[in-house]
C-alpha positions as CSV (number, residue, x, y, z in Angstrom):
1,M,199.1,126.8,208.6
2,L,195.5,125.6,207.8
3,S,193.0,127.1,210.2
4,P,190.0,124.6,211.9
5,W,187.8,125.5,209.2
6,C,189.7,124.2,206.0
7,N,190.9,121.2,208.1
8,F,187.3,120.6,208.9
9,C,187.0,121.0,204.2
10,C,189.3,118.5,204.3
11,L,188.0,116.0,206.1
12,F,184.7,116.2,205.2
13,L,185.6,116.4,201.1
14,T,188.1,113.2,202.3
15,F,184.8,111.6,203.5
16,C,183.0,112.3,200.5
17,V,185.0,110.4,198.3
18,L,185.6,107.7,200.6
19,S,181.8,106.8,200.8
20,F,181.2,107.7,197.2
21,S,183.7,104.8,196.1
22,R,182.5,102.9,198.7
23,F,178.4,103.0,197.1
24,L,180.3,102.5,193.5
25,H,182.1,99.2,194.7
26,L,178.0,98.5,196.0
27,F,176.3,99.6,193.3
28,A,178.3,97.5,191.1
29,F,178.1,94.2,193.5
30,C,174.2,94.4,193.5
31,Y,174.6,94.7,189.6
32,Y,176.3,91.6,189.4
33,A,174.5,89.5,191.9
34,Q,171.5,90.3,190.0
35,V,172.4,89.4,186.5
36,T,174.0,86.2,187.6
37,I,171.1,85.3,189.6
38,Q,168.9,85.8,186.9
39,S,166.8,82.7,185.7
40,P,167.7,80.3,182.5
41,P,165.9,80.7,179.5
42,N,162.9,78.5,179.3
43,F,164.0,75.7,177.0
44,T,160.1,73.9,177.1
45,Q,158.8,77.4,176.4
46,H,161.2,77.9,173.3
47,V,160.4,74.7,172.2
48,S,156.2,75.2,172.6
49,E,156.8,78.0,170.7
50,Q,158.7,76.8,167.5
51,S,157.3,73.7,167.1
52,K,153.8,76.1,166.0
53,V,155.6,77.5,163.0
54,T,156.9,75.8,160.1
55,D,160.5,75.1,160.5
56,R,162.3,76.3,156.7
57,V,165.7,75.6,157.7
58,S,166.3,72.4,159.2
59,R,166.4,69.2,156.9
60,R,163.3,68.1,156.6
61,L,162.4,64.2,157.7
62,I,160.6,61.9,155.2
63,R,159.0,58.5,156.3
64,T,157.0,56.3,154.5
65,Y,154.6,53.7,156.0
66,Q,150.7,53.1,156.2
67,L,148.5,53.9,159.1
68,Y,146.2,51.9,160.6
69,S,142.9,52.5,161.6
70,R,141.4,50.7,165.3
71,T,138.4,50.1,164.4
72,S,138.0,49.9,160.6
73,G,140.6,47.2,161.3
74,K,142.2,48.7,158.1
75,H,144.1,51.6,156.0
76,V,144.1,55.1,155.5
77,Q,144.2,55.5,151.9
78,V,144.5,58.8,149.7
79,L,142.2,58.5,146.3
80,A,142.7,60.3,143.3
81,N,139.1,61.3,143.5
82,K,140.5,63.8,146.3
83,K,138.9,61.2,149.1
84,I,140.2,59.6,152.3
85,N,139.1,56.6,153.9
86,A,140.6,54.0,156.1
87,M,139.3,51.1,153.6
88,A,142.4,49.8,152.2
89,E,143.9,46.2,152.5
90,D,147.5,46.3,153.3
91,G,150.2,46.8,150.8
92,D,147.6,48.8,148.4
93,V,149.2,51.2,146.4
94,H,146.9,54.1,147.7
95,A,147.7,53.1,151.5
96,K,151.4,54.2,151.3
97,L,151.4,57.6,152.8
98,I,154.7,60.0,152.5
99,V,154.9,61.6,156.1
100,E,157.1,65.0,156.0
101,T,157.9,66.6,159.2
102,D,157.0,70.6,159.3
103,T,158.8,71.6,162.5
104,F,161.2,69.6,164.6
105,G,158.4,68.9,167.2
106,S,155.9,66.2,166.1
107,R,153.9,68.1,163.4
108,V,153.6,66.4,159.8
109,R,152.5,66.8,156.5
110,I,150.9,63.4,155.2
111,K,150.6,63.0,151.2
112,G,149.6,59.9,149.3
113,A,152.3,58.0,147.5
114,E,150.3,57.1,144.6
115,T,148.3,60.7,143.5
116,G,150.6,63.4,145.5
117,L,147.3,64.7,147.4
118,Y,147.8,66.0,151.2
119,I,145.5,64.9,153.7
120,C,143.6,68.2,154.9
121,M,140.9,69.2,157.2
122,N,138.3,72.0,155.8
123,R,136.0,73.9,158.2
124,R,133.7,71.5,158.1
125,G,135.4,69.2,159.7
126,K,135.7,66.7,156.5
127,L,139.0,64.8,155.5
128,I,139.8,66.3,151.7
129,G,143.1,65.5,150.0
130,K,144.7,68.6,148.3
131,R,147.8,69.4,146.1
132,N,149.0,71.9,147.9
133,G,149.5,70.7,151.3
134,Q,151.3,73.9,152.8
135,G,147.9,75.6,154.4
136,K,148.1,74.8,158.6
137,D,145.0,72.0,157.4
138,C,147.1,70.3,156.2
139,I,149.5,70.1,159.2
140,F,148.6,67.5,161.6
141,T,150.0,66.8,165.2
142,E,151.3,63.3,165.8
143,I,150.2,62.2,169.4
144,V,151.4,58.8,171.2
145,L,148.9,57.8,173.9
146,E,149.4,55.3,176.7
147,N,147.9,52.8,174.9
148,N,151.1,52.9,172.0
149,Y,148.1,54.1,169.9
150,T,148.9,57.5,167.4
151,A,146.0,60.2,167.5
152,L,146.3,62.7,164.8
153,Q,145.2,66.2,165.7
154,N,144.8,69.3,163.1
155,A,147.1,72.4,163.2
156,K,144.6,74.9,162.3
157,Y,141.6,73.2,164.1
158,D,142.4,72.6,167.6
159,G,140.8,69.7,169.2
160,W,139.7,68.2,166.1
161,Y,141.3,64.9,165.0
162,M,141.9,62.4,161.7
163,A,138.8,59.8,162.9
164,F,137.6,57.3,160.6
165,T,134.2,55.0,161.5
166,R,134.0,50.7,161.5
167,R,133.3,51.4,157.7
168,G,135.9,53.1,157.4
169,R,134.4,56.3,156.4
170,P,136.0,59.7,157.4
171,R,134.4,61.2,160.9
172,K,133.8,65.1,161.0
173,G,136.4,66.4,163.3
174,S,134.3,68.8,165.5
175,K,132.6,64.8,166.7
176,T,136.2,63.5,167.8
177,R,138.0,63.4,171.2
178,Q,141.5,62.1,171.6
179,H,140.0,59.1,173.6
180,Q,137.5,58.0,171.4
181,R,138.7,54.7,169.5
182,E,138.1,56.0,165.6
183,V,141.2,58.3,165.8
184,H,143.8,55.9,167.0
185,F,145.8,54.2,164.3
186,M,148.6,52.7,164.2
187,K,151.9,52.6,162.0
188,R,152.8,49.7,160.1
189,L,155.3,49.6,157.0
190,P,154.1,49.4,153.8
191,K,154.0,45.2,152.7
192,G,157.1,44.1,151.4
193,H,159.5,47.8,152.5
194,H,162.0,47.2,154.3
195,V,163.4,49.6,157.4
196,T,166.7,50.0,155.3
197,E,164.2,51.3,152.6
198,Q,163.9,54.5,154.1
199,R,165.0,57.7,153.2
200,P,165.8,59.6,156.6
201,F,166.3,63.1,154.9
202,E,165.5,65.3,152.2
203,F,168.3,66.6,151.3
204,I,168.5,70.1,148.7
205,N,170.8,70.3,145.8
206,F,172.2,73.7,145.8
207,P,174.2,75.0,142.5
208,F,177.6,74.7,142.4
209,S,179.4,78.1,142.9
210,K,183.5,79.2,141.6
211,R,184.1,79.0,145.3
212,T,182.5,75.6,146.3
213,K,184.1,74.0,143.1
214,R,187.4,74.9,144.1
215,T,187.1,74.2,147.7
216,R,185.8,70.4,146.3
217,Y,188.5,70.1,144.0
218,S,191.2,71.2,146.6
219,G,189.5,68.4,149.0
220,E,190.3,66.0,146.8
221,R,193.6,66.4,146.0
C-alpha cells in the first residue's frame, strides 16, 4: 500500500501534466488567433512601389497618337535636331508619337515616330530629344486631370512637367505646376489614323527550340 506521501506525489504529477497540456492548448489557440487576424497585404502600397521601377517582365503596351497642347493650340513634335516644341499642325509627320509603357502603372516613354528620338528632360528642366530613352529622365507619369486634360510629370524630377508656351516653345520644368494651362495636353489620333490600326502589344520573338517545335507540331496534328 502506498504511503500518503506517494499518493500526494502522484496527484501532484497528474495535476502538473494536465496543467501543462492545457497550457499547450491555450498557447496553440492564441498563436492560431494571432495568425488569422493579421491584416491583409496592402495592394495599394504594392502598386505604388512597383510603379516606380521599370517593368521588364510584362508585355509592353505601345500606342500611337498626337499630343495637343492646350496653350499653343498645336501639337507636340520631335525634330531631327533634337528640339521639342508644340508648333506642329494636325497630321504633321513629326507630331506622330509612339508611347511605350514603362510600368503596369501610368509611366510612359514618348518618342517621335519619324525621328526615333525620345522626349527627355535634363537637370535644368529643358526638354531634349535622345536616341536612348532608358533613363528616368525620359520617363513621364501620365496624370489625368479633372478637366480631362493629361499632365506629364517627369519621373526623375518630381514636380517638373512637360510644358509649352502659347508660341509652342518648351517651358522649363522647374517653372511648371500641375494647375497651369501650359502643362495640359489632349491625346489625339494622327490625321487619317484609325483605331483599328493600333498595335496593342509588342511581342518578343524568341527562337524556337527543339522542344517548342515538337510541342507546336504535335498540337497541329
